């Protein structure tokens, strides 16, 4: 891993990582509104796969178009690179979202959000065994635990008192988190020999096509295209292209633990933005307390990274 004069600057990493998490957090209310606009039922996993497929195909196409307009080569792919990109797309985008959607169909949104946050632990643990300069430390472990408590706080309600665990529900969400973590680290390796924009564009496009095929073959549909629903779908595609491209670049030039700890901000931003769009109070004690905990965890991990 070679540092970059811009993308390895600590202030730039913080700003761009927060931007990515803010964009992904905005996807929470956007996807919920999208399900309503396209009349997708809560348990209709095939149609959710179709919806996600369109989102990622468009996102991938936008990134490849941008790469082409900025004179980046997008067709010089040998057999090895094509296999790597396909593997990344089918795991990081397709398989991860399939497990995530299946899991959410059999558990509550609160428990699903918390189980999904385990991905940061997987990333930090895998990086410990793969990269000699990204070992576990006391600060890193404590920072991850504090950030995870923040995610639990922002999602706190009576559902947390239900300690039932099912493989199809919570188990599937944890599996999705593990797949995303492992695929992200694999993507970091692949990005060392490829342009990050081109890599992200292809992997999103390939993963999106796989989701579309899987969704349609299992009975999914997507109807109800209006100006509002189409605009929402385009917004989700744009945020995906921007966030995934920036995240790939940050992972390429920085340590895994330093970047992935910011993932704990996603449910915080999601809760705050959902409150804004639903007209609820933003400054609830749990939101403020959760934000303080997550920021403290990020500070601890990055303090250790120095």
mmCIF file of C-alpha atoms in Angstrom:
data_model
loop_
_atom_site.group_PDB
_atom_site.id
_atom_site.type_symbol
_atom_site.label_atom_id
_atom_site.label_comp_id
_atom_site.label_asym_id
_atom_site.label_seq_id
_atom_site.Cartn_x
_atom_site.Cartn_y
_atom_site.Cartn_z
ATOM 1 C CA UNK A 1 0.000 0.000 0.000
ATOM 2 C CA UNK A 2 1.503 3.325 -1.108
ATOM 3 C CA UNK A 3 0.204 6.488 0.600
ATOM 4 C CA UNK A 4 -1.386 9.175 -1.532
ATOM 5 C CA UNK A 5 -0.531 12.859 -0.964
ATOM 6 C CA UNK A 6 -4.251 13.765 -0.906
ATOM 7 C CA UNK A 7 -6.297 10.660 -0.055
ATOM 8 C CA UNK A 8 -3.931 9.617 2.749
ATOM 9 C CA UNK A 9 -4.133 12.980 4.482
ATOM 10 C CA UNK A 10 -5.864 12.374 7.818
ATOM 11 C CA UNK A 11 -8.232 15.351 7.511
ATOM 12 C CA UNK A 12 -9.240 14.299 3.995
ATOM 13 C CA UNK A 13 -9.860 10.731 5.172
ATOM 14 C CA UNK A 14 -12.141 11.953 7.965
ATOM 15 C CA UNK A 15 -14.113 14.297 5.687
ATOM 16 C CA UNK A 16 -14.549 11.806 2.825
ATOM 17 C CA UNK A 17 -15.348 8.865 5.130
ATOM 18 C CA UNK A 18 -18.001 10.974 6.880
ATOM 19 C CA UNK A 19 -19.402 11.989 3.487
ATOM 20 C CA UNK A 20 -19.657 8.339 2.415
ATOM 21 C CA UNK A 21 -21.431 7.404 5.652
ATOM 22 C CA UNK A 22 -23.766 10.390 5.324
ATOM 23 C CA UNK A 23 -24.710 9.288 1.800
ATOM 24 C CA UNK A 24 -25.242 5.677 2.896
ATOM 25 C CA UNK A 25 -27.209 6.916 5.895
ATOM 26 C CA UNK A 26 -29.481 8.890 3.563
ATOM 27 C CA UNK A 27 -30.225 5.626 1.779
ATOM 28 C CA UNK A 28 -32.224 4.434 4.839
ATOM 29 C CA UNK A 29 -35.191 6.815 4.379
ATOM 30 C CA UNK A 30 -34.714 6.866 0.591
ATOM 31 C CA UNK A 31 -35.031 3.096 0.248
ATOM 32 C CA UNK A 32 -38.020 3.063 2.594
ATOM 33 C CA UNK A 33 -39.731 5.706 0.448
ATOM 34 C CA UNK A 34 -38.726 3.789 -2.654
ATOM 35 C CA UNK A 35 -40.474 0.651 -1.420
ATOM 36 C CA UNK A 36 -43.621 2.717 -0.886
ATOM 37 C CA UNK A 37 -43.456 4.425 -4.300
ATOM 38 C CA UNK A 38 -42.838 1.142 -6.142
ATOM 39 C CA UNK A 39 -45.357 -0.744 -3.937
ATOM 40 C CA UNK A 40 -42.811 -3.330 -2.743
ATOM 41 C CA UNK A 41 -44.013 -5.343 0.233
ATOM 42 C CA UNK A 42 -41.916 -5.837 3.361
ATOM 43 C CA UNK A 43 -41.433 -9.571 2.691
ATOM 44 C CA UNK A 44 -41.097 -9.281 -1.102
ATOM 45 C CA UNK A 45 -37.378 -10.073 -1.264
ATOM 46 C CA UNK A 46 -37.305 -10.786 -5.061
ATOM 47 C CA UNK A 47 -38.719 -7.334 -5.884
ATOM 48 C CA UNK A 48 -36.266 -5.741 -3.454
ATOM 49 C CA UNK A 49 -33.476 -7.497 -5.362
ATOM 50 C CA UNK A 50 -34.794 -6.076 -8.638
ATOM 51 C CA UNK A 51 -34.979 -2.602 -7.095
ATOM 52 C CA UNK A 52 -31.397 -2.884 -5.824
ATOM 53 C CA UNK A 53 -30.283 -4.337 -9.163
ATOM 54 C CA UNK A 54 -31.462 -1.300 -11.100
ATOM 55 C CA UNK A 55 -29.833 0.965 -8.525
ATOM 56 C CA UNK A 56 -26.410 -0.660 -8.857
ATOM 57 C CA UNK A 57 -26.496 -1.136 -12.622
ATOM 58 C CA UNK A 58 -27.177 2.581 -13.060
ATOM 59 C CA UNK A 59 -24.498 3.435 -10.460
ATOM 60 C CA UNK A 60 -21.933 1.276 -12.249
ATOM 61 C CA UNK A 61 -22.817 2.796 -15.626
ATOM 62 C CA UNK A 62 -22.409 6.316 -14.230
ATOM 63 C CA UNK A 63 -18.931 5.531 -12.887
ATOM 64 C CA UNK A 64 -17.789 3.903 -16.131
ATOM 65 C CA UNK A 65 -19.120 6.887 -18.079
ATOM 66 C CA UNK A 66 -17.197 9.232 -15.799
ATOM 67 C CA UNK A 67 -14.065 7.109 -16.220
ATOM 68 C CA UNK A 68 -14.439 7.278 -19.987
ATOM 69 C CA UNK A 69 -14.969 11.054 -19.961
ATOM 70 C CA UNK A 70 -11.833 11.524 -17.850
ATOM 71 C CA UNK A 71 -9.713 9.463 -20.274
ATOM 72 C CA UNK A 72 -9.391 6.428 -18.020
ATOM 73 C CA UNK A 73 -9.018 3.133 -19.928
ATOM 74 C CA UNK A 74 -12.043 0.929 -19.212
ATOM 75 C CA UNK A 75 -11.622 -1.905 -21.726
ATOM 76 C CA UNK A 76 -8.062 -3.079 -21.035
ATOM 77 C CA UNK A 77 -9.126 -6.001 -18.849
ATOM 78 C CA UNK A 78 -7.219 -9.266 -19.047
ATOM 79 C CA UNK A 79 -8.560 -12.578 -17.806
ATOM 80 C CA UNK A 80 -7.179 -12.144 -14.293
ATOM 81 C CA UNK A 81 -8.657 -8.684 -13.799
ATOM 82 C CA UNK A 82 -12.005 -9.798 -15.213
ATOM 83 C CA UNK A 83 -12.154 -12.713 -12.756
ATOM 84 C CA UNK A 84 -11.233 -10.434 -9.863
ATOM 85 C CA UNK A 85 -13.852 -7.830 -10.782
ATOM 86 C CA UNK A 86 -16.534 -10.480 -11.279
ATOM 87 C CA UNK A 87 -15.715 -12.107 -7.939
ATOM 88 C CA UNK A 88 -15.868 -8.729 -6.218
ATOM 89 C CA UNK A 89 -19.178 -7.775 -7.854
ATOM 90 C CA UNK A 90 -20.869 -11.084 -7.064
ATOM 91 C CA UNK A 91 -19.779 -10.996 -3.413
ATOM 92 C CA UNK A 92 -19.638 -7.350 -2.330
ATOM 93 C CA UNK A 93 -22.788 -6.317 -4.182
ATOM 94 C CA UNK A 94 -24.933 -9.364 -5.053
ATOM 95 C CA UNK A 95 -24.384 -11.990 -2.356
ATOM 96 C CA UNK A 96 -24.089 -9.449 0.433
ATOM 97 C CA UNK A 97 -27.396 -7.775 -0.449
ATOM 98 C CA UNK A 98 -29.196 -11.093 -0.883
ATOM 99 C CA UNK A 99 -28.238 -12.179 2.632
ATOM 100 C CA UNK A 100 -29.078 -8.710 3.961
ATOM 101 C CA UNK A 101 -32.561 -8.599 2.417
ATOM 102 C CA UNK A 102 -33.363 -12.173 3.446
ATOM 103 C CA UNK A 103 -32.219 -11.441 6.987
ATOM 104 C CA UNK A 104 -34.305 -8.269 7.287
ATOM 105 C CA UNK A 105 -37.372 -10.214 6.138
ATOM 106 C CA UNK A 106 -37.047 -12.438 9.231
ATOM 107 C CA UNK A 107 -35.919 -9.972 11.895
ATOM 108 C CA UNK A 108 -36.718 -6.452 13.028
ATOM 109 C CA UNK A 109 -35.093 -3.388 11.503
ATOM 110 C CA UNK A 110 -33.551 -2.502 14.862
ATOM 111 C CA UNK A 111 -31.858 -5.864 15.365
ATOM 112 C CA UNK A 112 -30.877 -5.953 11.699
ATOM 113 C CA UNK A 113 -29.127 -2.592 11.978
ATOM 114 C CA UNK A 114 -27.183 -3.723 15.029
ATOM 115 C CA UNK A 115 -26.233 -7.091 13.521
ATOM 116 C CA UNK A 116 -25.081 -5.314 10.364
ATOM 117 C CA UNK A 117 -22.734 -3.162 12.467
ATOM 118 C CA UNK A 118 -20.710 -6.288 13.288
ATOM 119 C CA UNK A 119 -19.093 -5.808 9.881
ATOM 120 C CA UNK A 120 -16.633 -3.337 11.398
ATOM 121 C CA UNK A 121 -15.426 -6.008 13.828
ATOM 122 C CA UNK A 122 -14.954 -8.462 10.959
ATOM 123 C CA UNK A 123 -12.965 -5.885 8.961
ATOM 124 C CA UNK A 124 -10.663 -5.045 11.857
ATOM 125 C CA UNK A 125 -10.151 -8.720 12.706
ATOM 126 C CA UNK A 126 -9.448 -9.793 9.116
ATOM 127 C CA UNK A 127 -7.041 -6.880 8.618
ATOM 128 C CA UNK A 128 -5.132 -8.015 11.722
ATOM 129 C CA UNK A 129 -4.313 -11.355 10.067
ATOM 130 C CA UNK A 130 -3.710 -9.979 6.556
ATOM 131 C CA UNK A 131 -1.781 -6.712 7.006
ATOM 132 C CA UNK A 132 1.269 -6.529 9.269
ATOM 133 C CA UNK A 133 0.773 -2.754 9.754
ATOM 134 C CA UNK A 134 -2.880 -3.059 10.791
ATOM 135 C CA UNK A 135 -2.675 -5.196 13.926
ATOM 136 C CA UNK A 136 -5.180 -5.229 16.747
ATOM 137 C CA UNK A 137 -4.411 -2.995 19.714
ATOM 138 C CA UNK A 138 -6.155 -2.012 22.932
ATOM 139 C CA UNK A 139 -7.220 1.367 21.518
ATOM 140 C CA UNK A 140 -8.588 -0.256 18.389
ATOM 141 C CA UNK A 141 -10.585 -2.886 20.306
ATOM 142 C CA UNK A 142 -11.968 -0.333 22.781
ATOM 143 C CA UNK A 143 -12.778 2.096 19.953
ATOM 144 C CA UNK A 144 -14.744 -0.579 18.084
ATOM 145 C CA UNK A 145 -16.631 -1.584 21.224
ATOM 146 C CA UNK A 146 -17.508 2.042 22.035
ATOM 147 C CA UNK A 147 -18.697 2.620 18.464
ATOM 148 C CA UNK A 148 -20.801 -0.547 18.561
ATOM 149 C CA UNK A 149 -22.443 0.588 21.807
ATOM 150 C CA UNK A 150 -23.284 3.833 20.008
ATOM 151 C CA UNK A 151 -25.098 1.863 17.297
ATOM 152 C CA UNK A 152 -27.028 -0.012 19.992
ATOM 153 C CA UNK A 153 -27.973 3.258 21.695
ATOM 154 C CA UNK A 154 -29.333 4.913 18.542
ATOM 155 C CA UNK A 155 -31.421 1.798 17.857
ATOM 156 C CA UNK A 156 -32.549 1.354 21.449
ATOM 157 C CA UNK A 157 -36.186 0.319 21.930
ATOM 158 C CA UNK A 158 -38.116 -2.613 23.333
ATOM 159 C CA UNK A 159 -37.034 -4.897 20.460
ATOM 160 C CA UNK A 160 -33.549 -5.009 22.003
ATOM 161 C CA UNK A 161 -35.017 -6.807 25.000
ATOM 162 C CA UNK A 162 -35.889 -9.732 22.722
ATOM 163 C CA UNK A 163 -32.806 -11.957 22.697
ATOM 164 C CA UNK A 164 -34.094 -14.441 20.115
ATOM 165 C CA UNK A 165 -31.546 -15.288 17.412
ATOM 166 C CA UNK A 166 -32.416 -17.133 14.215
ATOM 167 C CA UNK A 167 -30.019 -18.216 11.495
ATOM 168 C CA UNK A 168 -32.420 -17.073 8.777
ATOM 169 C CA UNK A 169 -32.943 -13.654 10.354
ATOM 170 C CA UNK A 170 -30.096 -12.261 12.447
ATOM 171 C CA UNK A 171 -27.732 -14.952 11.136
ATOM 172 C CA UNK A 172 -28.244 -13.849 7.537
ATOM 173 C CA UNK A 173 -27.565 -10.204 8.417
ATOM 174 C CA UNK A 174 -24.330 -11.150 10.214
ATOM 175 C CA UNK A 175 -23.337 -13.241 7.180
ATOM 176 C CA UNK A 176 -24.001 -10.221 4.950
ATOM 177 C CA UNK A 177 -21.750 -8.108 7.192
ATOM 178 C CA UNK A 178 -18.975 -10.698 7.035
ATOM 179 C CA UNK A 179 -19.205 -11.013 3.248
ATOM 180 C CA UNK A 180 -19.044 -7.228 2.840
ATOM 181 C CA UNK A 181 -16.003 -7.005 5.134
ATOM 182 C CA UNK A 182 -14.117 -9.812 3.407
ATOM 183 C CA UNK A 183 -15.007 -8.482 -0.047
ATOM 184 C CA UNK A 184 -13.908 -4.958 0.885
ATOM 185 C CA UNK A 185 -10.488 -6.220 1.940
ATOM 186 C CA UNK A 186 -10.269 -8.272 -1.263
ATOM 187 C CA UNK A 187 -11.245 -5.138 -3.197
ATOM 188 C CA UNK A 188 -8.412 -3.249 -1.471
ATOM 189 C CA UNK A 189 -5.984 -5.803 -2.881
ATOM 190 C CA UNK A 190 -7.471 -5.652 -6.381
ATOM 191 C CA UNK A 191 -7.471 -1.834 -6.387
ATOM 192 C CA UNK A 192 -3.674 -1.739 -6.037
ATOM 193 C CA UNK A 193 -3.348 -2.693 -9.715
ATOM 194 C CA UNK A 194 -6.489 -1.015 -11.085
ATOM 195 C CA UNK A 195 -8.072 2.408 -11.244
ATOM 196 C CA UNK A 196 -10.524 2.665 -8.342
ATOM 197 C CA UNK A 197 -13.275 4.345 -10.397
ATOM 198 C CA UNK A 198 -13.149 1.675 -13.116
ATOM 199 C CA UNK A 199 -13.012 -1.131 -10.555
ATOM 200 C CA UNK A 200 -15.998 0.213 -8.605
ATOM 201 C CA UNK A 201 -17.998 0.843 -11.777
ATOM 202 C CA UNK A 202 -17.565 -2.696 -13.047
ATOM 203 C CA UNK A 203 -18.166 -4.398 -9.703
ATOM 204 C CA UNK A 204 -21.365 -2.424 -9.080
ATOM 205 C CA UNK A 205 -22.585 -3.101 -12.617
ATOM 206 C CA UNK A 206 -21.842 -6.844 -12.496
ATOM 207 C CA UNK A 207 -23.342 -7.166 -9.024
ATOM 208 C CA UNK A 208 -26.402 -5.207 -10.124
ATOM 209 C CA UNK A 209 -26.981 -7.447 -13.151
ATOM 210 C CA UNK A 210 -26.763 -10.529 -10.918
ATOM 211 C CA UNK A 211 -29.341 -9.012 -8.536
ATOM 212 C CA UNK A 212 -31.647 -8.191 -11.450
ATOM 213 C CA UNK A 213 -31.445 -11.733 -12.827
ATOM 214 C CA UNK A 214 -31.915 -13.306 -9.412
ATOM 215 C CA UNK A 215 -34.844 -11.047 -8.597
ATOM 216 C CA UNK A 216 -36.700 -11.574 -11.867
ATOM 217 C CA UNK A 217 -36.054 -15.341 -11.905
ATOM 218 C CA UNK A 218 -37.560 -15.678 -8.412
ATOM 219 C CA UNK A 219 -40.701 -13.722 -9.282
ATOM 220 C CA UNK A 220 -39.696 -10.153 -8.532
ATOM 221 C CA UNK A 221 -41.069 -7.155 -10.427
ATOM 222 C CA UNK A 222 -40.660 -3.403 -10.405
ATOM 223 C CA UNK A 223 -43.640 -1.323 -11.463
ATOM 224 C CA UNK A 224 -44.919 2.139 -10.657
ATOM 225 C CA UNK A 225 -42.355 4.258 -12.485
ATOM 226 C CA UNK A 226 -43.326 7.892 -12.018
ATOM 227 C CA UNK A 227 -41.318 11.093 -11.967
ATOM 228 C CA UNK A 228 -40.953 10.856 -8.179
ATOM 229 C CA UNK A 229 -40.039 7.156 -8.057
ATOM 230 C CA UNK A 230 -37.603 7.446 -10.962
ATOM 231 C CA UNK A 231 -35.913 10.489 -9.393
ATOM 232 C CA UNK A 232 -35.558 8.580 -6.124
ATOM 233 C CA UNK A 233 -34.025 5.593 -7.918
ATOM 234 C CA UNK A 234 -31.562 7.891 -9.698
ATOM 235 C CA UNK A 235 -30.634 9.520 -6.382
ATOM 236 C CA UNK A 236 -29.887 6.114 -4.872
ATOM 237 C CA UNK A 237 -27.759 5.257 -7.910
ATOM 238 C CA UNK A 238 -25.794 8.502 -7.696
ATOM 239 C CA UNK A 239 -25.156 8.191 -3.959
ATOM 240 C CA UNK A 240 -24.024 4.592 -4.471
ATOM 241 C CA UNK A 241 -21.597 5.536 -7.234
ATOM 242 C CA UNK A 242 -20.093 8.414 -5.243
ATOM 243 C CA UNK A 243 -19.918 6.633 -1.884
ATOM 244 C CA UNK A 244 -18.577 3.298 -3.153
ATOM 245 C CA UNK A 245 -15.986 4.979 -5.391
ATOM 246 C CA UNK A 246 -14.684 7.205 -2.586
ATOM 247 C CA UNK A 247 -14.690 4.301 -0.113
ATOM 248 C CA UNK A 248 -12.672 2.150 -2.537
ATOM 249 C CA UNK A 249 -10.137 4.952 -2.924
ATOM 250 C CA UNK A 250 -9.857 5.449 0.850
ATOM 251 C CA UNK A 251 -9.309 1.725 1.438
ATOM 252 C CA UNK A 252 -6.737 1.636 -1.357
ATOM 253 C CA UNK A 253 -4.472 4.230 0.257
ATOM 254 C CA UNK A 254 -5.154 3.754 3.990
ATOM 255 C CA UNK A 255 -5.296 1.096 6.668
ATOM 256 C CA UNK A 256 -8.517 -0.922 6.853
ATOM 257 C CA UNK A 257 -9.123 -0.234 10.548
ATOM 258 C CA UNK A 258 -8.631 3.497 10.111
ATOM 259 C CA UNK A 259 -11.379 3.672 7.465
ATOM 260 C CA UNK A 260 -13.919 1.002 8.421
ATOM 261 C CA UNK A 261 -14.441 2.380 11.951
ATOM 262 C CA UNK A 262 -16.428 5.192 10.299
ATOM 263 C CA UNK A 263 -19.073 2.605 9.322
ATOM 264 C CA UNK A 264 -20.561 3.056 12.783
ATOM 265 C CA UNK A 265 -21.722 6.501 11.622
ATOM 266 C CA UNK A 266 -24.072 5.047 8.991
ATOM 267 C CA UNK A 267 -26.942 4.073 11.350
ATOM 268 C CA UNK A 268 -26.440 7.347 13.253
ATOM 269 C CA UNK A 269 -26.846 9.410 10.088
ATOM 270 C CA UNK A 270 -29.680 7.100 9.022
ATOM 271 C CA UNK A 271 -31.580 7.717 12.254
ATOM 272 C CA UNK A 272 -31.036 11.484 12.100
ATOM 273 C CA UNK A 273 -32.043 11.785 8.437
ATOM 274 C CA UNK A 274 -35.039 9.513 8.945
ATOM 275 C CA UNK A 275 -36.146 11.769 11.807
ATOM 276 C CA UNK A 276 -35.802 14.815 9.546
ATOM 277 C CA UNK A 277 -37.846 13.319 6.712
ATOM 278 C CA UNK A 278 -40.441 11.889 9.091
ATOM 279 C CA UNK A 279 -40.792 15.173 10.972
ATOM 280 C CA UNK A 280 -39.578 13.742 14.276
ATOM 281 C CA UNK A 281 -37.305 15.305 16.897
ATOM 282 C CA UNK A 282 -33.664 15.010 15.868
ATOM 283 C CA UNK A 283 -32.089 15.916 19.203
ATOM 284 C CA UNK A 284 -33.346 12.924 21.161
ATOM 285 C CA UNK A 285 -31.022 11.985 23.985
ATOM 286 C CA UNK A 286 -30.198 8.647 22.410
ATOM 287 C CA UNK A 287 -29.195 10.216 19.071
ATOM 288 C CA UNK A 288 -26.877 12.731 20.748
ATOM 289 C CA UNK A 289 -25.404 10.129 23.099
ATOM 290 C CA UNK A 290 -24.922 7.643 20.239
ATOM 291 C CA UNK A 291 -23.136 10.253 18.118
ATOM 292 C CA UNK A 292 -20.790 11.066 21.022
ATOM 293 C CA UNK A 293 -20.003 7.371 21.519
ATOM 294 C CA UNK A 294 -19.352 6.691 17.841
ATOM 295 C CA UNK A 295 -17.144 9.776 17.467
ATOM 296 C CA UNK A 296 -15.225 8.696 20.578
ATOM 297 C CA UNK A 297 -14.688 5.245 19.069
ATOM 298 C CA UNK A 298 -13.460 6.766 15.791
ATOM 299 C CA UNK A 299 -11.083 9.045 17.722
ATOM 300 C CA UNK A 300 -9.656 6.123 19.694
ATOM 301 C CA UNK A 301 -8.983 4.017 16.603
ATOM 302 C CA UNK A 302 -7.439 6.874 14.622
ATOM 303 C CA UNK A 303 -5.400 8.002 17.632
ATOM 304 C CA UNK A 304 -3.882 4.536 17.659
ATOM 305 C CA UNK A 305 -3.320 4.674 13.888
ATOM 306 C CA UNK A 306 -0.915 7.589 14.241
#
